[in-house]
Amino acid sequence: MLRAPEGPADNIAWPHVATPMLTVCPAAKPTGAAVLLIPGGGYARVAVGREPSAVARWLAGLGVTAFDLLYRLPHDGWAAGPDAPLQDAQRALRVIRARAGEWGIDPTNVAAMGFSAGGHLAARLAANGNRATYAPIDAADRQPTTIRAVGLFFPVITLTQDFGHAQSKRELLGGKGDPALANRYSAELNLPADMPPTFLGHAADDKVVPVANSIAMFQAVHALPRPAELHIVEEGGHGARLIGADGKPHSWLSRFATFAHRHGLNIPGDDS
């Protein structure tokens, strides 16, 4: 499941993934924290390059070992159907923990971040920390799949509301209009009482995944009640650039670092 970086840093959209993989971006001076990064692509593809992403490199600069996930897609006929991506995300956390010693990671100090449809997957990963979705493969699968905190950026959340993302709904549900199935895969409707602290960032002018998705998720987590923080910016559209040309992070990333630090992740934050 692990791979080393190869080739030039580029943006690639993988429409068919036969083997899930992790691209590791080790921290030069590890704090012990790790973050699993889950890219988007509307569940029709996975938008991840051959080298560590800009966000992974930013995290590594903070001392946080980062892992970009390439995951399987529902449309490729896997037996698990729409749970195939969740299986891969859970397996990724277990592999990270099982091999934590290689990267100086504290296996209890792991978070996740998801972007667009990857935000939906990260939300489901956070909400299903105690649910087994596949039969154990090896010793790594004795590791837990809980996380310290989750960051959701311009995320797909609901499959039931008119502000849901149509493509993600088609890919996950296969065009089926079954309300029970839509409810099952709507992230805001299936939250545990111990939902990890949840951070959300969204642009008000997002025309692809409306900001109402993040608002719905914030309201659901806050109602549990569990720690939640939502930051909406006026402009930015969908898929806002998170690391500028000057290497500076978007305010969402800085605020997530502070939020995650406050909730126990060993990452530098403004209140550290």
Short mmCIF file of C-alpha atoms in Angstrom, two decimals:
data_model
loop_
_atom_site.label_atom_id
_atom_site.label_comp_id
_atom_site.label_asym_id
_atom_site.label_seq_id
_atom_site.Cartn_x
_atom_site.Cartn_y
_atom_site.Cartn_z
CA MET A 1 0.00 0.00 0.00
CA LEU A 2 2.99 2.30 0.49
CA ARG A 3 4.87 3.90 -2.37
CA ALA A 4 7.81 6.25 -2.65
CA PRO A 5 7.52 9.51 -4.60
CA GLU A 6 8.37 9.18 -8.27
CA GLY A 7 8.41 11.38 -11.35
CA PRO A 8 7.68 15.09 -11.49
CA ALA A 9 5.23 16.74 -9.14
CA ASP A 10 2.05 16.98 -11.16
CA ASN A 11 -1.68 16.84 -10.80
CA ILE A 12 -3.19 13.60 -12.01
CA ALA A 13 -6.78 12.44 -11.88
CA TRP A 14 -6.97 8.65 -11.57
CA PRO A 15 -10.36 7.37 -12.90
CA HIS A 16 -9.71 3.68 -12.10
CA VAL A 17 -7.67 2.61 -9.08
CA ALA A 18 -6.86 -1.08 -8.84
CA THR A 19 -4.51 -0.82 -5.86
CA PRO A 20 -4.87 1.79 -3.10
CA MET A 21 -1.62 3.52 -2.21
CA LEU A 22 -0.11 5.96 0.25
CA THR A 23 2.52 8.53 -0.71
CA VAL A 24 4.58 9.37 2.35
CA CYS A 25 6.00 12.82 3.07
CA PRO A 26 8.22 12.35 6.13
CA ALA A 27 8.86 15.21 8.53
CA ALA A 28 12.53 16.14 8.87
CA LYS A 29 11.99 16.90 12.57
CA PRO A 30 8.93 14.84 13.53
CA THR A 31 6.72 15.96 16.37
CA GLY A 32 5.15 12.50 16.47
CA ALA A 33 1.96 13.61 14.71
CA ALA A 34 0.68 12.25 11.41
CA VAL A 35 -2.11 13.34 9.06
CA LEU A 36 -3.87 11.26 6.42
CA LEU A 37 -4.77 13.45 3.41
CA ILE A 38 -7.76 12.38 1.31
CA PRO A 39 -8.06 14.11 -2.09
CA GLY A 40 -11.27 14.66 -4.02
CA GLY A 41 -12.52 13.96 -7.51
CA GLY A 42 -16.26 13.48 -7.12
CA TYR A 43 -15.76 9.73 -6.53
CA ALA A 44 -15.30 9.51 -10.32
CA ARG A 45 -11.54 9.97 -10.04
CA VAL A 46 -8.87 10.68 -7.42
CA ALA A 47 -7.00 13.95 -7.93
CA VAL A 48 -3.56 13.21 -6.53
CA GLY A 49 -0.08 13.56 -8.05
CA ARG A 50 2.91 11.25 -8.10
CA GLU A 51 4.78 13.25 -5.46
CA PRO A 52 3.63 14.50 -2.07
CA SER A 53 1.01 17.22 -2.37
CA ALA A 54 1.67 20.84 -1.43
CA VAL A 55 -0.38 20.38 1.75
CA ALA A 56 1.66 17.27 2.64
CA ARG A 57 4.89 19.23 2.21
CA TRP A 58 3.53 22.07 4.35
CA LEU A 59 2.62 19.63 7.10
CA ALA A 60 6.04 17.98 6.92
CA GLY A 61 7.59 21.42 7.38
CA LEU A 62 5.67 21.69 10.65
CA GLY A 63 7.04 18.35 11.81
CA VAL A 64 3.92 16.37 10.89
CA THR A 65 4.39 13.28 8.72
CA ALA A 66 1.77 13.37 5.97
CA PHE A 67 0.29 10.64 3.79
CA ASP A 68 -1.60 11.25 0.51
CA LEU A 69 -4.17 8.52 -0.13
CA LEU A 70 -5.02 7.04 -3.52
CA TYR A 71 -8.23 5.09 -2.96
CA ARG A 72 -10.52 2.82 -4.96
CA LEU A 73 -13.72 4.14 -6.50
CA PRO A 74 -17.26 2.73 -6.27
CA HIS A 75 -17.82 2.58 -10.04
CA ASP A 76 -15.20 -0.14 -10.54
CA GLY A 77 -17.42 -2.93 -9.28
CA TRP A 78 -15.83 -3.70 -5.92
CA ALA A 79 -17.78 -6.06 -3.68
CA ALA A 80 -17.96 -3.35 -1.01
CA GLY A 81 -19.54 -0.91 -3.48
CA PRO A 82 -19.66 2.62 -2.01
CA ASP A 83 -17.80 1.40 1.09
CA ALA A 84 -14.65 0.55 -0.92
CA PRO A 85 -13.13 4.04 -0.39
CA LEU A 86 -13.87 3.82 3.35
CA GLN A 87 -12.17 0.42 3.51
CA ASP A 88 -9.05 1.96 1.95
CA ALA A 89 -9.07 4.94 4.32
CA GLN A 90 -9.40 2.66 7.35
CA ARG A 91 -6.65 0.38 6.04
CA ALA A 92 -4.43 3.43 5.50
CA LEU A 93 -4.77 4.48 9.15
CA ARG A 94 -3.91 0.97 10.27
CA VAL A 95 -0.81 0.80 8.04
CA ILE A 96 0.33 4.21 9.32
CA ARG A 97 -0.02 3.04 12.91
CA ALA A 98 1.54 -0.37 12.31
CA ARG A 99 4.64 1.23 10.79
CA ALA A 100 4.69 4.33 12.99
CA GLY A 101 8.19 3.59 14.26
CA GLU A 102 9.66 4.04 10.79
CA TRP A 103 8.65 7.71 10.71
CA GLY A 104 8.80 8.66 14.37
CA ILE A 105 5.00 8.76 14.70
CA ASP A 106 3.04 8.42 17.91
CA PRO A 107 0.26 6.04 16.79
CA THR A 108 -2.21 7.78 19.10
CA ASN A 109 -1.50 11.16 17.48
CA VAL A 110 -3.09 10.85 14.04
CA ALA A 111 -5.59 13.12 12.27
CA ALA A 112 -7.20 13.25 8.83
CA MET A 113 -7.96 15.97 6.30
CA GLY A 114 -10.26 15.64 3.29
CA PHE A 115 -10.96 17.85 0.30
CA SER A 116 -14.20 18.02 -1.75
CA ALA A 117 -15.40 14.41 -2.18
CA GLY A 118 -12.38 13.46 -0.08
CA GLY A 119 -14.01 15.56 2.63
CA HIS A 120 -17.02 13.27 2.49
CA LEU A 121 -14.75 10.25 2.81
CA ALA A 122 -12.82 11.87 5.69
CA ALA A 123 -16.11 12.64 7.46
CA ARG A 124 -17.23 9.02 7.09
CA LEU A 125 -13.82 7.83 8.29
CA ALA A 126 -14.14 10.01 11.38
CA ALA A 127 -17.68 8.81 12.03
CA ASN A 128 -16.88 5.11 11.59
CA GLY A 129 -13.82 4.76 13.79
CA ASN A 130 -15.18 1.71 15.57
CA ARG A 131 -16.91 -0.01 12.64
CA ALA A 132 -15.16 -2.88 10.85
CA THR A 133 -15.71 -2.61 7.10
CA TYR A 134 -13.52 -5.49 5.92
CA ALA A 135 -12.06 -8.76 7.12
CA PRO A 136 -8.54 -8.47 8.60
CA ILE A 137 -5.71 -8.90 6.10
CA ASP A 138 -2.68 -9.03 8.38
CA ALA A 139 -1.40 -7.92 11.78
CA ALA A 140 -1.78 -4.24 10.85
CA ASP A 141 -5.55 -4.68 10.97
CA ARG A 142 -5.39 -5.04 14.74
CA GLN A 143 -4.72 -1.29 14.84
CA PRO A 144 -7.61 1.13 15.54
CA THR A 145 -9.06 3.51 12.96
CA THR A 146 -9.93 6.35 15.32
CA ILE A 147 -8.47 9.83 14.74
CA ARG A 148 -7.63 12.79 16.95
CA ALA A 149 -9.32 15.41 14.73
CA VAL A 150 -10.62 15.84 11.19
CA GLY A 151 -10.38 18.76 8.77
CA LEU A 152 -12.99 19.02 6.00
CA PHE A 153 -12.31 21.53 3.22
CA PHE A 154 -15.08 22.46 0.73
CA PRO A 155 -16.48 19.00 1.48
CA VAL A 156 -19.26 17.00 -0.09
CA ILE A 157 -21.47 16.07 2.86
CA THR A 158 -25.12 15.31 2.09
CA LEU A 159 -26.70 13.01 -0.49
CA THR A 160 -30.27 13.81 0.53
CA GLN A 161 -30.59 17.59 0.16
CA ASP A 162 -30.98 19.60 -3.04
CA PHE A 163 -27.60 21.23 -2.34
CA GLY A 164 -25.82 17.86 -2.48
CA HIS A 165 -23.13 17.16 -5.07
CA ALA A 166 -24.86 15.37 -7.97
CA GLN A 167 -21.81 13.53 -9.31
CA SER A 168 -20.79 12.14 -5.91
CA LYS A 169 -24.36 10.98 -5.38
CA ARG A 170 -24.42 9.20 -8.75
CA GLU A 171 -21.08 7.52 -8.11
CA LEU A 172 -21.91 6.40 -4.59
CA LEU A 173 -25.52 5.35 -5.11
CA GLY A 174 -25.32 4.22 -8.73
CA GLY A 175 -28.33 6.25 -9.78
CA LYS A 176 -30.53 4.52 -7.22
CA GLY A 177 -33.22 6.67 -5.64
CA ASP A 178 -33.38 4.64 -2.44
CA PRO A 179 -33.87 7.18 0.40
CA ALA A 180 -32.50 4.74 3.00
CA LEU A 181 -29.28 4.34 1.00
CA ALA A 182 -28.96 8.10 0.54
CA ASN A 183 -29.43 8.58 4.27
CA ARG A 184 -26.80 5.94 5.05
CA TYR A 185 -24.15 7.72 3.01
CA SER A 186 -25.00 11.29 4.02
CA ALA A 187 -22.20 12.20 6.39
CA GLU A 188 -24.21 14.61 8.52
CA LEU A 189 -26.87 12.00 9.37
CA ASN A 190 -24.69 9.27 10.80
CA LEU A 191 -22.50 10.74 13.52
CA PRO A 192 -21.44 8.93 16.70
CA ALA A 193 -21.60 10.50 20.14
CA ASP A 194 -17.78 10.52 20.21
CA MET A 195 -17.32 12.19 16.80
CA PRO A 196 -13.75 13.56 16.60
CA PRO A 197 -13.32 17.34 16.78
CA THR A 198 -14.30 18.62 13.33
CA PHE A 199 -12.99 21.65 11.45
CA LEU A 200 -14.62 22.91 8.24
CA GLY A 201 -13.51 25.44 5.64
CA HIS A 202 -15.64 26.55 2.68
CA ALA A 203 -16.09 29.46 0.26
CA ALA A 204 -19.49 31.13 0.11
CA ASP A 205 -19.28 31.37 -3.69
CA ASP A 206 -18.55 27.66 -4.25
CA LYS A 207 -20.71 26.69 -7.25
CA VAL A 208 -19.62 23.03 -7.33
CA VAL A 209 -20.23 21.98 -3.72
CA PRO A 210 -22.46 24.60 -2.06
CA VAL A 211 -21.40 25.96 1.32
CA ALA A 212 -24.63 24.56 2.75
CA ASN A 213 -22.82 21.21 2.93
CA SER A 214 -20.33 22.52 5.49
CA ILE A 215 -23.05 24.35 7.39
CA ALA A 216 -25.08 21.14 7.66
CA MET A 217 -22.06 19.22 8.93
CA PHE A 218 -21.16 21.90 11.47
CA GLN A 219 -24.71 21.97 12.79
CA ALA A 220 -24.81 18.18 13.09
CA VAL A 221 -21.52 17.91 14.98
CA HIS A 222 -22.31 20.90 17.18
CA ALA A 223 -25.69 19.38 18.09
CA LEU A 224 -24.13 16.16 19.47
CA PRO A 225 -22.54 18.22 21.14
CA ARG A 226 -18.94 17.77 19.97
CA PRO A 227 -16.19 20.31 19.19
CA ALA A 228 -16.71 21.90 15.78
CA GLU A 229 -15.40 24.99 14.02
CA LEU A 230 -16.54 26.43 10.67
CA HIS A 231 -14.77 29.11 8.62
CA ILE A 232 -16.54 30.54 5.58
CA VAL A 233 -14.74 32.98 3.30
CA GLU A 234 -16.57 35.27 0.90
CA GLU A 235 -14.71 34.26 -2.27
CA GLY A 236 -12.59 31.36 -3.45
CA GLY A 237 -14.87 29.07 -5.42
CA HIS A 238 -14.33 25.32 -5.28
CA GLY A 239 -10.92 23.82 -4.69
CA ALA A 240 -9.28 27.01 -3.48
CA ARG A 241 -5.50 26.98 -3.64
CA LEU A 242 -4.42 25.98 -0.17
CA ILE A 243 -0.71 26.71 -0.48
CA GLY A 244 0.18 29.96 -2.21
CA ALA A 245 3.01 30.51 -4.68
CA ASP A 246 4.97 32.02 -1.79
CA GLY A 247 4.53 28.82 0.21
CA LYS A 248 2.16 30.40 2.71
CA PRO A 249 -0.89 28.36 3.74
CA HIS A 250 -4.50 29.42 3.26
CA SER A 251 -6.04 30.70 6.48
CA TRP A 252 -8.08 27.48 6.65
CA LEU A 253 -4.91 25.44 7.08
CA SER A 254 -3.48 27.71 9.75
CA ARG A 255 -6.80 27.68 11.61
CA PHE A 256 -7.03 23.90 11.32
CA ALA A 257 -3.53 23.57 12.80
CA THR A 258 -4.58 25.70 15.76
CA PHE A 259 -7.85 23.79 16.16
CA ALA A 260 -6.17 20.37 15.95
CA HIS A 261 -3.43 21.46 18.36
CA ARG A 262 -6.08 22.56 20.83
CA HIS A 263 -7.60 19.08 20.64
CA GLY A 264 -4.40 17.16 21.19
CA LEU A 265 -2.65 16.81 17.83
CA ASN A 266 1.06 17.57 18.16
CA ILE A 267 1.12 20.25 15.45
CA PRO A 268 2.24 23.85 15.95
CA GLY A 269 -0.74 26.18 16.31
CA ASP A 270 -1.24 29.84 17.11
CA ASP A 271 -2.11 28.94 20.68
CA SER A 272 0.91 26.66 21.15
#
